XYZ file of N, CA and C in Angstrom:
219
model
N 0.323 -49.360 -10.943
C -0.242 -49.985 -9.756
C -1.320 -48.805 -9.134
N -2.321 -49.410 -8.307
C -3.188 -48.664 -7.606
C -3.349 -48.867 -6.268
N -3.584 -47.952 -5.474
C -3.709 -48.484 -4.025
C -5.044 -47.662 -3.453
N -5.792 -48.235 -2.540
C -7.012 -47.414 -2.109
C -6.696 -47.587 -0.556
N -6.670 -46.330 0.176
C -6.616 -46.359 1.657
C -8.139 -46.048 2.153
N -8.524 -47.191 2.918
C -9.942 -47.235 3.192
C -10.071 -46.352 4.515
N -11.193 -45.599 4.544
C -11.540 -44.679 5.648
C -13.136 -44.545 5.653
N -13.572 -44.774 6.857
C -15.059 -44.586 7.017
C -15.378 -43.661 8.042
N -16.385 -42.866 7.874
C -16.688 -41.814 8.908
C -18.220 -41.854 9.198
N -18.423 -41.903 10.512
C -19.774 -41.933 10.986
C -20.191 -40.769 11.544
N -21.448 -40.273 11.206
C -21.922 -38.963 11.902
C -21.105 -37.823 11.352
N -20.796 -37.681 10.088
C -19.959 -36.714 9.532
C -20.679 -35.496 9.706
N -19.758 -34.389 10.266
C -20.409 -33.095 10.472
C -19.139 -32.142 10.091
N -19.368 -31.351 9.235
C -18.204 -30.360 8.778
C -17.476 -30.979 7.468
N -16.205 -30.669 7.075
C -15.539 -30.800 5.949
C -14.553 -31.777 6.279
N -14.344 -32.694 5.305
C -13.165 -33.834 5.341
C -12.167 -33.510 4.497
N -10.875 -33.590 4.853
C -9.735 -33.262 3.962
C -8.558 -34.527 4.187
N -8.147 -35.158 3.064
C -7.122 -35.877 3.199
C -5.711 -35.167 3.193
N -4.808 -35.552 3.931
C -3.573 -34.704 3.900
C -2.390 -35.754 3.521
N -1.443 -35.277 2.986
C -0.098 -36.140 2.675
C 1.149 -35.371 3.257
N 1.595 -36.003 4.148
C 2.694 -35.355 5.117
C 2.180 -33.845 5.483
N 1.077 -33.877 6.185
C 0.607 -32.766 6.783
C 0.129 -31.600 5.779
N 0.238 -31.867 4.449
C -0.275 -30.904 3.380
C -1.547 -31.415 2.852
N -2.559 -30.424 2.874
C -3.892 -30.714 2.682
C -4.030 -30.962 1.099
N -4.844 -31.905 0.821
C -5.028 -32.232 -0.629
C -6.265 -31.667 -1.305
N -7.157 -31.199 -0.440
C -8.406 -30.793 -1.003
C -9.571 -31.313 -0.224
N -10.612 -30.595 -0.356
C -11.943 -31.103 0.269
C -12.932 -31.626 -0.695
N -12.787 -31.471 -1.991
C -13.806 -32.051 -2.797
C -13.399 -33.540 -3.355
N -14.190 -34.528 -3.514
C -13.591 -35.854 -3.783
C -12.931 -35.989 -5.012
N -12.930 -35.143 -5.978
C -12.004 -35.112 -7.334
C -10.643 -34.919 -6.955
N -10.253 -34.074 -5.783
C -8.898 -33.559 -5.544
C -8.315 -33.067 -6.825
N -9.053 -32.099 -7.368
C -8.640 -31.565 -8.672
C -7.120 -31.051 -8.718
N -6.579 -30.818 -7.832
C -5.172 -30.413 -7.951
C -4.105 -31.589 -8.019
N -4.630 -32.840 -8.013
C -3.852 -33.884 -7.834
C -4.293 -34.904 -8.771
N -3.660 -35.131 -9.916
C -4.159 -35.797 -10.900
C -4.353 -37.378 -10.614
N -3.368 -37.929 -9.699
C -3.313 -39.332 -9.286
C -4.067 -39.635 -8.002
N -4.480 -38.671 -7.339
C -5.437 -38.882 -6.115
C -6.949 -38.411 -6.382
N -7.776 -39.303 -5.706
C -9.135 -38.985 -5.648
C -9.749 -39.662 -4.478
N -10.756 -38.988 -3.851
C -11.623 -39.597 -2.900
C -12.675 -40.338 -3.368
N -12.648 -41.713 -3.117
C -13.717 -42.727 -3.403
C -14.815 -42.763 -2.260
N -16.036 -43.282 -2.935
C -17.100 -43.449 -1.897
C -18.300 -42.831 -2.223
N -19.395 -43.310 -1.723
C -20.609 -42.786 -1.900
C -21.328 -42.268 -0.561
N -22.117 -41.473 -0.538
C -22.895 -41.039 0.689
C -21.772 -40.319 1.513
N -22.248 -40.276 2.781
C -21.529 -39.506 3.907
C -20.712 -40.216 4.743
N -20.384 -41.574 4.319
C -19.762 -42.503 5.418
C -18.269 -42.949 4.744
N -18.302 -43.075 3.407
C -17.172 -43.630 2.750
C -16.170 -42.523 2.084
N -14.887 -42.460 2.703
C -13.951 -41.261 2.148
C -12.694 -41.882 1.999
N -12.655 -43.051 1.102
C -11.580 -43.772 0.797
C -10.648 -42.931 -0.185
N -9.335 -42.987 -0.110
C -8.355 -42.163 -0.975
C -7.789 -43.133 -1.986
N -7.931 -42.823 -3.184
C -7.304 -43.674 -4.259
C -6.031 -42.968 -4.672
N -4.904 -43.834 -4.739
C -3.734 -43.137 -5.453
C -3.401 -44.249 -6.804
N -3.272 -43.516 -7.784
C -3.118 -44.177 -9.042
C -1.654 -43.986 -9.465
N -1.094 -44.928 -10.067
C 0.340 -44.999 -10.659
C 1.344 -44.771 -9.451
N 1.093 -45.731 -8.560
C 1.865 -45.431 -7.272
C 3.449 -45.365 -7.594
N 4.137 -44.461 -7.019
C 5.458 -44.525 -6.986
C 6.055 -44.535 -5.605
N 7.509 -44.563 -5.421
C 7.982 -44.249 -4.233
C 7.928 -42.940 -3.544
N 7.597 -42.109 -4.453
C 7.256 -40.677 -3.811
C 5.925 -40.685 -2.875
N 4.960 -41.695 -3.157
C 4.008 -41.653 -2.494
C 4.128 -42.287 -1.121
N 5.208 -42.719 -0.732
C 5.555 -43.343 0.443
C 5.524 -42.052 1.615
N 4.310 -41.860 2.134
C 4.147 -40.595 3.027
C 3.013 -40.977 4.133
N 2.982 -39.907 4.873
C 1.861 -40.219 5.911
C 0.695 -39.632 5.446
N -0.513 -40.403 5.303
C -1.871 -39.911 4.662
C -2.703 -39.954 5.980
N -3.511 -38.879 6.230
C -4.528 -38.773 7.286
C -5.720 -38.285 6.515
N -6.947 -38.604 7.194
C -8.266 -37.991 6.677
C -8.500 -36.933 8.031
N -8.712 -35.839 7.861
C -8.956 -34.784 8.791
C -10.395 -34.217 8.643
N -10.856 -33.968 9.774
C -12.376 -33.344 9.797
C -12.230 -31.995 10.392
N -12.737 -31.025 9.573
C -12.695 -29.509 10.075
C -14.268 -29.300 10.360
N -14.525 -28.651 11.524
C -15.693 -28.420 11.963
C -15.807 -27.024 12.730
N -16.513 -26.189 12.161
C -16.763 -24.948 12.565
C -15.502 -24.011 12.861
N -14.430 -24.090 11.741
C -13.305 -23.464 11.749
C -12.376 -23.841 12.668
N -12.627 -25.247 13.338
C -11.652 -25.846 14.184
C -11.280 -27.306 13.615
N -9.997 -27.616 13.599
C -9.563 -28.847 13.089
C -9.813 -29.869 14.459
N -10.497 -30.993 13.931
C -10.784 -31.992 15.094
C -10.285 -33.299 14.653
């Protein structure tokens, strides 16, 4: 199974990062440290999270955070 968590951002400024239970997954779209996760979308407005081969371990809190000028907003 595969699931996509949709998230759009307008007027992106700074770096975006998906988190899983408050743990940062990375800032590049490939999320290279996590083989089953990646950020989908094109341009600066679409930052969807794709989870492949979903298991019960993926039952977690996922958030997209924006980092701007060394501050978390």
